[in-house]
Short mmCIF file of C-alpha atoms in Angstrom, two decimals:
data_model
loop_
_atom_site.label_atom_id
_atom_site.label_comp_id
_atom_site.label_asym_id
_atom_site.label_seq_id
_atom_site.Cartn_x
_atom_site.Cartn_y
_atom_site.Cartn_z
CA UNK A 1 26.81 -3.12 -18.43
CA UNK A 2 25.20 -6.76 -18.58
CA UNK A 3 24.59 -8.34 -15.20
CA UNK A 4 25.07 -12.01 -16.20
CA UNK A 5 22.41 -13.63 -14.05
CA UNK A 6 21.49 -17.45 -12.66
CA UNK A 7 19.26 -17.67 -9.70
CA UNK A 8 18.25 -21.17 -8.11
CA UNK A 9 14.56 -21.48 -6.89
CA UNK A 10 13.96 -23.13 -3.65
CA UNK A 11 10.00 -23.75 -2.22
CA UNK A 12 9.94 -24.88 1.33
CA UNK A 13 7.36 -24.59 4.49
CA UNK A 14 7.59 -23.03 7.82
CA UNK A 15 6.59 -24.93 11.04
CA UNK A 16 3.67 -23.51 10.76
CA UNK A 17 3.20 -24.42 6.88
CA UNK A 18 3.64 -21.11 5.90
CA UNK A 19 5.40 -21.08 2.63
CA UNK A 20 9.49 -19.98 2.04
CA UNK A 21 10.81 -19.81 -0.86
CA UNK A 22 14.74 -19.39 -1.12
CA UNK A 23 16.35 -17.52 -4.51
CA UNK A 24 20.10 -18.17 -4.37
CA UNK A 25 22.62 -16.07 -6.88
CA UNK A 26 25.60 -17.45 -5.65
CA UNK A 27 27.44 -20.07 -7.13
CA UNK A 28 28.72 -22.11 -3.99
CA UNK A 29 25.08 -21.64 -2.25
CA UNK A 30 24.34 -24.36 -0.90
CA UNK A 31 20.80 -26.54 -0.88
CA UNK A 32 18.18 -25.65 1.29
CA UNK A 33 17.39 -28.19 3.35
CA UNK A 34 17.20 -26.80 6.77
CA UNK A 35 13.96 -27.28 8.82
CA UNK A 36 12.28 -25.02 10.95
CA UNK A 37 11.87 -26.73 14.58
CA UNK A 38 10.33 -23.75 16.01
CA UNK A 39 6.61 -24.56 18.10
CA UNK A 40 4.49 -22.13 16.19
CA UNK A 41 1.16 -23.95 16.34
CA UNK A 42 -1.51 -22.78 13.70
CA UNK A 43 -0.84 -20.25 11.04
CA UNK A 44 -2.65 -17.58 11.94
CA UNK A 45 -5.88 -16.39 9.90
CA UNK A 46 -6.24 -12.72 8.58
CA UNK A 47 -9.63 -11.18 9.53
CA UNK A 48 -11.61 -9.45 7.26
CA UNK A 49 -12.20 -6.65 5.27
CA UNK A 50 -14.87 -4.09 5.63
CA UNK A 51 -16.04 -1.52 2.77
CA UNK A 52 -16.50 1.96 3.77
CA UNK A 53 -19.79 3.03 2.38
CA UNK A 54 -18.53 7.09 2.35
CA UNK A 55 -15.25 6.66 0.15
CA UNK A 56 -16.29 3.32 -1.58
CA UNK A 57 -12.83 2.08 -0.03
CA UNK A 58 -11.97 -1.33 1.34
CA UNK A 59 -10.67 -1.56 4.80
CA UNK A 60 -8.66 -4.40 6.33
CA UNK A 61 -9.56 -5.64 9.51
CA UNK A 62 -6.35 -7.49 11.38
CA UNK A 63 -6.64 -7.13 15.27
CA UNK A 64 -3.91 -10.01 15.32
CA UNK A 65 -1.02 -7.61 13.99
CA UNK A 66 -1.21 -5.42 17.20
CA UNK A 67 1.30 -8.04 18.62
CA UNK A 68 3.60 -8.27 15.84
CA UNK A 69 7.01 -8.09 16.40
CA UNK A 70 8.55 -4.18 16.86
CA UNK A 71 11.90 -2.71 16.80
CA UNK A 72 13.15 -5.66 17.87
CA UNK A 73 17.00 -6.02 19.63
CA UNK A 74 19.33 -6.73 16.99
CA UNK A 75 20.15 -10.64 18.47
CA UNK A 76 16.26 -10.59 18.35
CA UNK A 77 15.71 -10.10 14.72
CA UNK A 78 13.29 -12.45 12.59
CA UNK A 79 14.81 -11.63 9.26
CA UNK A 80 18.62 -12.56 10.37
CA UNK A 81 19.34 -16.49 9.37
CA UNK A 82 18.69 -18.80 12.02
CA UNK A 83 22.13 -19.07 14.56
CA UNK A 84 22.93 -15.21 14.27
CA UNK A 85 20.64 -14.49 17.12
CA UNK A 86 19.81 -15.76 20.86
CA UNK A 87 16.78 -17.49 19.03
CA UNK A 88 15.61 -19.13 15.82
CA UNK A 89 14.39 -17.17 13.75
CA UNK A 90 11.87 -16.58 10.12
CA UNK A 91 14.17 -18.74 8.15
CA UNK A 92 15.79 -21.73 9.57
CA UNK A 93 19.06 -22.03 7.31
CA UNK A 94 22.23 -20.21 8.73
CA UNK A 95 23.00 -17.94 5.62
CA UNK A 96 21.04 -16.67 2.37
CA UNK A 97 20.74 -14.50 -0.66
CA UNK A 98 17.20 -13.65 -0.81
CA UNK A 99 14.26 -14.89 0.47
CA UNK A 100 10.42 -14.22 0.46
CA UNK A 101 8.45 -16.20 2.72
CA UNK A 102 4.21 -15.37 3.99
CA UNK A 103 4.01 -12.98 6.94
CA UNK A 104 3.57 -14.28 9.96
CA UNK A 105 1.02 -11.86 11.14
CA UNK A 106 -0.97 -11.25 7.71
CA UNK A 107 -3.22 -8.40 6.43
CA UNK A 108 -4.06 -11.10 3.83
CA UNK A 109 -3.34 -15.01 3.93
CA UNK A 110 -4.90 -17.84 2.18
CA UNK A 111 -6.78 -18.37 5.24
CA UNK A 112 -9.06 -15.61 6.83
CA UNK A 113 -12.07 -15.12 9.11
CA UNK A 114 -15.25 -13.09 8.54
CA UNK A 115 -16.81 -13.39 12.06
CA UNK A 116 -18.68 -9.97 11.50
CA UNK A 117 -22.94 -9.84 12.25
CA UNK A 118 -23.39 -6.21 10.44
CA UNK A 119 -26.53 -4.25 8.89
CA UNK A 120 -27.53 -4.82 4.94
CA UNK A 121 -25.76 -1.90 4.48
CA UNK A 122 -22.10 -2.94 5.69
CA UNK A 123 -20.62 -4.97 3.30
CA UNK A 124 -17.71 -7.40 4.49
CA UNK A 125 -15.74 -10.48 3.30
CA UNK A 126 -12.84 -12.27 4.22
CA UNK A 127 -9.45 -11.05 4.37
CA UNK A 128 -8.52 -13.29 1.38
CA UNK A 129 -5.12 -12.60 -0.57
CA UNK A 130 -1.30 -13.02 0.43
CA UNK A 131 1.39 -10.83 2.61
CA UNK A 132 4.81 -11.32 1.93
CA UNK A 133 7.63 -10.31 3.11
CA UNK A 134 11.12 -9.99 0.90
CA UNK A 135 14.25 -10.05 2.59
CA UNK A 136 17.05 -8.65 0.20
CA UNK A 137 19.91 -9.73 1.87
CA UNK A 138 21.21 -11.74 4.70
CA UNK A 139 23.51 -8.94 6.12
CA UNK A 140 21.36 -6.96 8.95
CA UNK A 141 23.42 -3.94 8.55
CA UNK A 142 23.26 -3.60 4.82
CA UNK A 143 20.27 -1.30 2.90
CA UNK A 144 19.11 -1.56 -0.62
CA UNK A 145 20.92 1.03 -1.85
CA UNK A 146 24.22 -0.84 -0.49
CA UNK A 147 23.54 -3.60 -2.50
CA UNK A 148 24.99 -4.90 -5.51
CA UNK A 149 23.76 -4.83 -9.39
CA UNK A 150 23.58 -8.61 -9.50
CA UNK A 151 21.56 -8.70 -6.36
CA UNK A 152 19.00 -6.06 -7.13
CA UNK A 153 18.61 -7.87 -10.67
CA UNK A 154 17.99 -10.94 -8.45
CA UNK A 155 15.53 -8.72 -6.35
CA UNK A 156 13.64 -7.73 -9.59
CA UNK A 157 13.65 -10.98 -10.55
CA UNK A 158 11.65 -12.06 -7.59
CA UNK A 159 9.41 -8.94 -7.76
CA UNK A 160 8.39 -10.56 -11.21
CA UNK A 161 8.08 -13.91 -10.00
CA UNK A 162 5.84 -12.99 -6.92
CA UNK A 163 3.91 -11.04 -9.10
CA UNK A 164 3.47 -13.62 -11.38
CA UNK A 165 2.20 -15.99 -8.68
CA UNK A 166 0.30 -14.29 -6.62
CA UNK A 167 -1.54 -13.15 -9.78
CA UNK A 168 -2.46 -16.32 -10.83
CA UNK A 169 -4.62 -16.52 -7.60
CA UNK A 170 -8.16 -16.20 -8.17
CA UNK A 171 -8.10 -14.26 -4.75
CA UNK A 172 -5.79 -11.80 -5.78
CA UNK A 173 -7.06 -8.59 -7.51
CA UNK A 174 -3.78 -6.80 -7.49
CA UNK A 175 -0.19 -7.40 -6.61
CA UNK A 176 1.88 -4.58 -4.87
CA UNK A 177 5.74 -4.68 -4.28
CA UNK A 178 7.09 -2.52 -1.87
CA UNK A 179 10.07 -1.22 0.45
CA UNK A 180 9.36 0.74 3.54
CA UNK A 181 13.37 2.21 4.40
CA UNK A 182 13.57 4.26 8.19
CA UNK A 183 12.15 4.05 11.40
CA UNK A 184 10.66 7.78 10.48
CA UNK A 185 8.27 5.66 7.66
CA UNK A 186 7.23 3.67 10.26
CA UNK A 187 9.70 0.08 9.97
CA UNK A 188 9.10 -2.30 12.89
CA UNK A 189 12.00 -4.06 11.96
CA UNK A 190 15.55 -2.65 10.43
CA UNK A 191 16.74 -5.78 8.64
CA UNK A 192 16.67 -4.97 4.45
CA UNK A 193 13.58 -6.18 3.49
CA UNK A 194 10.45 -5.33 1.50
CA UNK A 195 6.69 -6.52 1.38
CA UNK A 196 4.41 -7.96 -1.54
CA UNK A 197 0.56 -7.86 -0.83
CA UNK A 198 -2.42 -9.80 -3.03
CA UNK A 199 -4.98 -7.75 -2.33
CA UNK A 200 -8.88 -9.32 -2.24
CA UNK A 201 -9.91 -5.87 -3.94
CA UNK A 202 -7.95 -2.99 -6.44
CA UNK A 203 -6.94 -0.52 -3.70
CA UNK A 204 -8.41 3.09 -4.38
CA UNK A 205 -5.05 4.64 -5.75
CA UNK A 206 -4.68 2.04 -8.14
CA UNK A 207 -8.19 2.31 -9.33
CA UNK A 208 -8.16 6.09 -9.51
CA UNK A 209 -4.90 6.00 -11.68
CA UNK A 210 -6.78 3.62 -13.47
CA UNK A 211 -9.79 5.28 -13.98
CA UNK A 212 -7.49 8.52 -15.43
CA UNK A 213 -5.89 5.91 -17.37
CA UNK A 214 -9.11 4.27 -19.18
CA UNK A 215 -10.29 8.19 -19.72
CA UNK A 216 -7.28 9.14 -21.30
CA UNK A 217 -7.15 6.17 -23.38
CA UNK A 218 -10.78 6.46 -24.63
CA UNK A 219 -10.56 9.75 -25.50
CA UNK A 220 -7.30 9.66 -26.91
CA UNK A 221 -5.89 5.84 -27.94
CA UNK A 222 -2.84 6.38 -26.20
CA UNK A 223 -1.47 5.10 -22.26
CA UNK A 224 -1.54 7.90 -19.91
CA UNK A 225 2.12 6.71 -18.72
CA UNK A 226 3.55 7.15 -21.93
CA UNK A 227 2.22 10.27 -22.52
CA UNK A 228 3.50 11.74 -19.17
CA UNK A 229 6.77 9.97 -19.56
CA UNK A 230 6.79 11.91 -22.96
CA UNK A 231 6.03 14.97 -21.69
CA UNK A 232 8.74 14.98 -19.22
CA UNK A 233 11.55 13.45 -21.25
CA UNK A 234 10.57 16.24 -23.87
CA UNK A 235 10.14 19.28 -21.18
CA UNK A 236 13.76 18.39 -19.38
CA UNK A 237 13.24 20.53 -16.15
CA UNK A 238 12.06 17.06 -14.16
CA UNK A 239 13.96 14.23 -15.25
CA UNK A 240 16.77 13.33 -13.04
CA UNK A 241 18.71 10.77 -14.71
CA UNK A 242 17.95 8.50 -17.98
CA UNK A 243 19.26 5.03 -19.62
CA UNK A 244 18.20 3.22 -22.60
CA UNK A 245 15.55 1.61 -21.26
CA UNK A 246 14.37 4.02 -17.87
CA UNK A 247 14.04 7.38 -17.23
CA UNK A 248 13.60 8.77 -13.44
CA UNK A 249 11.55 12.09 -13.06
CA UNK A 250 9.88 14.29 -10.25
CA UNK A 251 6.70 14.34 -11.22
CA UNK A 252 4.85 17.63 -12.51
CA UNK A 253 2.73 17.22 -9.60
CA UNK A 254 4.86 16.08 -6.67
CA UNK A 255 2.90 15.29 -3.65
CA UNK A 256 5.64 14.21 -1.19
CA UNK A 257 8.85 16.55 0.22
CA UNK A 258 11.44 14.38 -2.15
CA UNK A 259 9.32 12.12 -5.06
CA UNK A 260 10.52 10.50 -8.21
CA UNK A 261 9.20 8.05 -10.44
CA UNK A 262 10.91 5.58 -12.70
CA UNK A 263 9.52 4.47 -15.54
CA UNK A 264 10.57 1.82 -18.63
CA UNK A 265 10.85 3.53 -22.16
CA UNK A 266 8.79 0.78 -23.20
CA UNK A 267 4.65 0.02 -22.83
CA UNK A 268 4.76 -2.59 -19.90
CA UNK A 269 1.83 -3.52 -17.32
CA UNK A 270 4.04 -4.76 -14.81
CA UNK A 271 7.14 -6.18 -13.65
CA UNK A 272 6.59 -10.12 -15.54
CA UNK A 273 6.96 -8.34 -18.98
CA UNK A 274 10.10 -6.67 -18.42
CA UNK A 275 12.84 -8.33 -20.67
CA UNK A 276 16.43 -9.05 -19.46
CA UNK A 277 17.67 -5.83 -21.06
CA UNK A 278 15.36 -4.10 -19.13
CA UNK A 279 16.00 -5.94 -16.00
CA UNK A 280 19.51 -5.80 -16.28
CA UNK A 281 19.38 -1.76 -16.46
CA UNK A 282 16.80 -1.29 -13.71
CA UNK A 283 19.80 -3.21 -11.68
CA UNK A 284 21.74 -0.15 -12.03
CA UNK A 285 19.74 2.78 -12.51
CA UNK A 286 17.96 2.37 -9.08
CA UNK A 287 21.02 2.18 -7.21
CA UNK A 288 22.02 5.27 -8.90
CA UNK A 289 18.72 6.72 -8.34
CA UNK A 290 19.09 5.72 -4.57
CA UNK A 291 22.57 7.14 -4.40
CA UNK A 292 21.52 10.29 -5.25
CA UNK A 293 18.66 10.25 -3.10
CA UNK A 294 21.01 9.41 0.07
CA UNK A 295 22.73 13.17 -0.63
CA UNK A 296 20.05 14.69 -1.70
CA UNK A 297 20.06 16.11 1.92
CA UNK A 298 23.14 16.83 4.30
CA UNK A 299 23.76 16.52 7.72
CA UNK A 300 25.57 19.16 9.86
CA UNK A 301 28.49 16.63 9.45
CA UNK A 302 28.78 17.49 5.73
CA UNK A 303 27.85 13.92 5.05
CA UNK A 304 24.87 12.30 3.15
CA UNK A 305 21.15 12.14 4.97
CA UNK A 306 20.26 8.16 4.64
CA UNK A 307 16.86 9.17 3.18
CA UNK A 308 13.67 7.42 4.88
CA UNK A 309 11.18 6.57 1.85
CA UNK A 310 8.52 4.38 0.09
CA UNK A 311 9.19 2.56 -2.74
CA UNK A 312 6.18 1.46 -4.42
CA UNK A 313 5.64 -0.34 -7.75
CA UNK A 314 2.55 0.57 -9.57
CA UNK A 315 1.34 -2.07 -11.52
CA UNK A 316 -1.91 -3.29 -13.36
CA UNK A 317 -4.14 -5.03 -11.60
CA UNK A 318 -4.14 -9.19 -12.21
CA UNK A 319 -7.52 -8.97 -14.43
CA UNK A 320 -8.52 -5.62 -15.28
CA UNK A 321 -7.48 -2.64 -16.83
CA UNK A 322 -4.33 -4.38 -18.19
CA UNK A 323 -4.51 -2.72 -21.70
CA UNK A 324 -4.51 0.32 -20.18
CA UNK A 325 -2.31 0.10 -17.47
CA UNK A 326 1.84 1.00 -17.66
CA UNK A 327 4.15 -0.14 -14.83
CA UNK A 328 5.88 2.89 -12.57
CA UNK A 329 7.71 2.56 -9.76
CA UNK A 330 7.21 5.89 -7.24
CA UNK A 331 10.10 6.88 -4.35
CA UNK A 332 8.34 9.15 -2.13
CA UNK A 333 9.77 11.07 1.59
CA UNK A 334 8.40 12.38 4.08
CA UNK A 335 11.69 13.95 4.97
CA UNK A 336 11.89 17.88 3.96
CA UNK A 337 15.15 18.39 5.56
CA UNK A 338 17.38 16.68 8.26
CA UNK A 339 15.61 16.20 11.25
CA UNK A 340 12.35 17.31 10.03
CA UNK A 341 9.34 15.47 8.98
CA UNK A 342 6.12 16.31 6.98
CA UNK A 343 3.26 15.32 8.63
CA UNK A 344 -0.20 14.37 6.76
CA UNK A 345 -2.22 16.60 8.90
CA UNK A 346 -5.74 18.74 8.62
CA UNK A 347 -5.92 19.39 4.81
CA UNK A 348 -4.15 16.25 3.25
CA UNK A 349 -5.44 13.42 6.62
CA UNK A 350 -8.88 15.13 6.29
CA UNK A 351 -9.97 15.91 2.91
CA UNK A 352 -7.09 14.90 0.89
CA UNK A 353 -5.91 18.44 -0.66
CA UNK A 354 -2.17 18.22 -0.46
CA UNK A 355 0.59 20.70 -0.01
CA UNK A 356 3.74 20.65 -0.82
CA UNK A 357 6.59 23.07 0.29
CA UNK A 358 8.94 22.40 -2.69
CA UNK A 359 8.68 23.13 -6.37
CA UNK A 360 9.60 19.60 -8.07
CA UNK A 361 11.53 21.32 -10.34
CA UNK A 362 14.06 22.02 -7.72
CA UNK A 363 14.16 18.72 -6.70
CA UNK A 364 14.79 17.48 -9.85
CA UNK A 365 17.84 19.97 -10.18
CA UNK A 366 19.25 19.38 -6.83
CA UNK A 367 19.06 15.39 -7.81
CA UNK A 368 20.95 16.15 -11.21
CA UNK A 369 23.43 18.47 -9.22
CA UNK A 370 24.59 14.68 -7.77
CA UNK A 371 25.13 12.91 -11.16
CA UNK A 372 28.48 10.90 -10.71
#
């Protein structure tokens, strides 16, 4: 099915000249012209980041986010349209579709300190980049999986467009959407919403996938990602569901309790080059995906388990590796049953050697068993 799709563009600032931008699917929306009278003072500064000479990783340095707003009472909640609360809130007009505006306390922002008097040997710069945040819908009670196929194409629409932005900034190494769903992943606030960060640096995941990915491609001419996406569409025993244009698989090397990864059919670097038929089928698939994911587990009710999870677009970075790179987008749990939690302790917090309890096979098979 075609999602017919028209979304209206609206760039404004925040008292505190942060920037909010305002994409509206509806056809009676109306124009954004409300302004934020909060008294925010100064936009605050990100700190720094620091390199950690062991791992060759970067670290950011924010002391200002140990304030930021958490679990917040549901009058109290930033993300809900100013008048549905006992306070103004993150975005001043009294209704919206979706809206992405820069985090108020920022790993990364335009502006950023680097106050730091270290050794030769500790390298440092500022905190330079962008943090985002991406609210999906205006309804507080709602989830991403509750949404509709015209809204998630509008979602993936913005995805695209942040990316596309933040990429062009000369600051920005790498662009990273993302959706953090449950209190048990660690959400500070329960409104729908995601995150986009521009990072100053290509984070060390990224550049190890990319580092397997220029390997594989020197030795062989071919993208990793289509290979593996290959391999499992061939092999059967992984894949949990499959359109014309995606195909959603545990991969053969799960790391997480419940993990699946959707990927395009075709070679893509990230989320700007998908096409409207692609688009339009992503809109659909992922809800299904989700779906399946919310019964994956059940509750001594009988009912569904509302999964807590990650969802995490991998993406090439904005200069490098873009010839090599092929855009994936991973849904990872720590939930291994109702009620019970894996926990990154001894072997995978302190030398990285993962175990996991479940053969991703039998993930894969107890996703399929929930096919409509």
């Amino acid at each position: 099915m075609r999602v017919t799709h028209d979304v209206r563009r609206t760039v404004a600032r925040l008292a505190d000249g942060r920037q909010i931008i305002y994409f509206d699917d509806t056809q009676d929306a109306p124009e954004r012209t409300a302004v934020d009278t909060r008294d925010l003072g100064e936009r605050a500064a990100a700190g720094h980041i620091r390199h950690d000479a062991l791992t060759g990783d970067w670290v950011a340095v924010a002391g200002h986010r140990m304030h930021r707003t958490h679990l917040p009472p549901r009058d109290e909640c930033p993300l809900c349209p100013t008048g549905r609360g006992s306070m103004p809130s993150e975005v001043p007009d009294a209704d919206y579709d979706v809206v992405v505006f820069e985090n108020r306390f920022p790993s990364y922002a335009p502006v950023a300190v680097d106050d730091v008097s270290a050794p030769a040997e500790y390298l440092h710069a500022p905190a330079l980049g962008r943090t985002e945040v991406v609210c999906f819908t205006s309804d507080h009670e709602s989830t991403f999986a509750a949404l509709s196929p015209h809204r998630v194409r509008t979602v993936v629409d913005v995805w695209a467009d942040r990316t596309a932005e933040l990429g062009a900034d000369p600051d920005v190494a790498h662009v990273f959407c993302f959706e953090n769903r449950g209190q048990e992943i660690g959400v500070t606030l329960h409104h729908p919403h995601g995150q986009v960060y521009g990072y100053p640096y290509v984070p060390a995941r990224t550049a190890e996938m990319l580092a397997r990915a220029t390997e594989h491609h020197a030795r062989t001419g071919r993208l990793l990602g289509a290979d593996l996406l290959a391999a499992e569409r061939a092999d059967g025993s992984r894949v949990v569901l499959s359109g014309e244009h995606w195909t959603a698989y545990v991969p053969y090397a799960a790391r997480w309790p419940v993990e699946v990864h959707l990927a395009p059919h075709r070679d893509v670097p990230d989320l700007v080059a998908l096409d409207d038929a692609e688009r339009d089928e992503l809109a659909t698939v992922y809800l299904e995906l989700l779906r399946r994911l919310d019964g994956y587990f059940v509750g001594d009710d009988g009912a569904g388990v509302r999964l807590p999870y990650i969802a995490a677009w991998h993406q090439a970075p904005t200069r490098t590796g873009r010839d090599v790179s092929r855009l994936v987008l991973q849904v990872m749990s720590v939930l291994r049953g109702p009620g019970r939690l894996k926990y990154l302790a001894g072997s995978e917090s302190g030398v990285g050697g993962w175990v996991t309890d479940t053969r991703p096979e039998a993930v894969a098979a107890r996703l399929r068993e929930l096919a409509p």
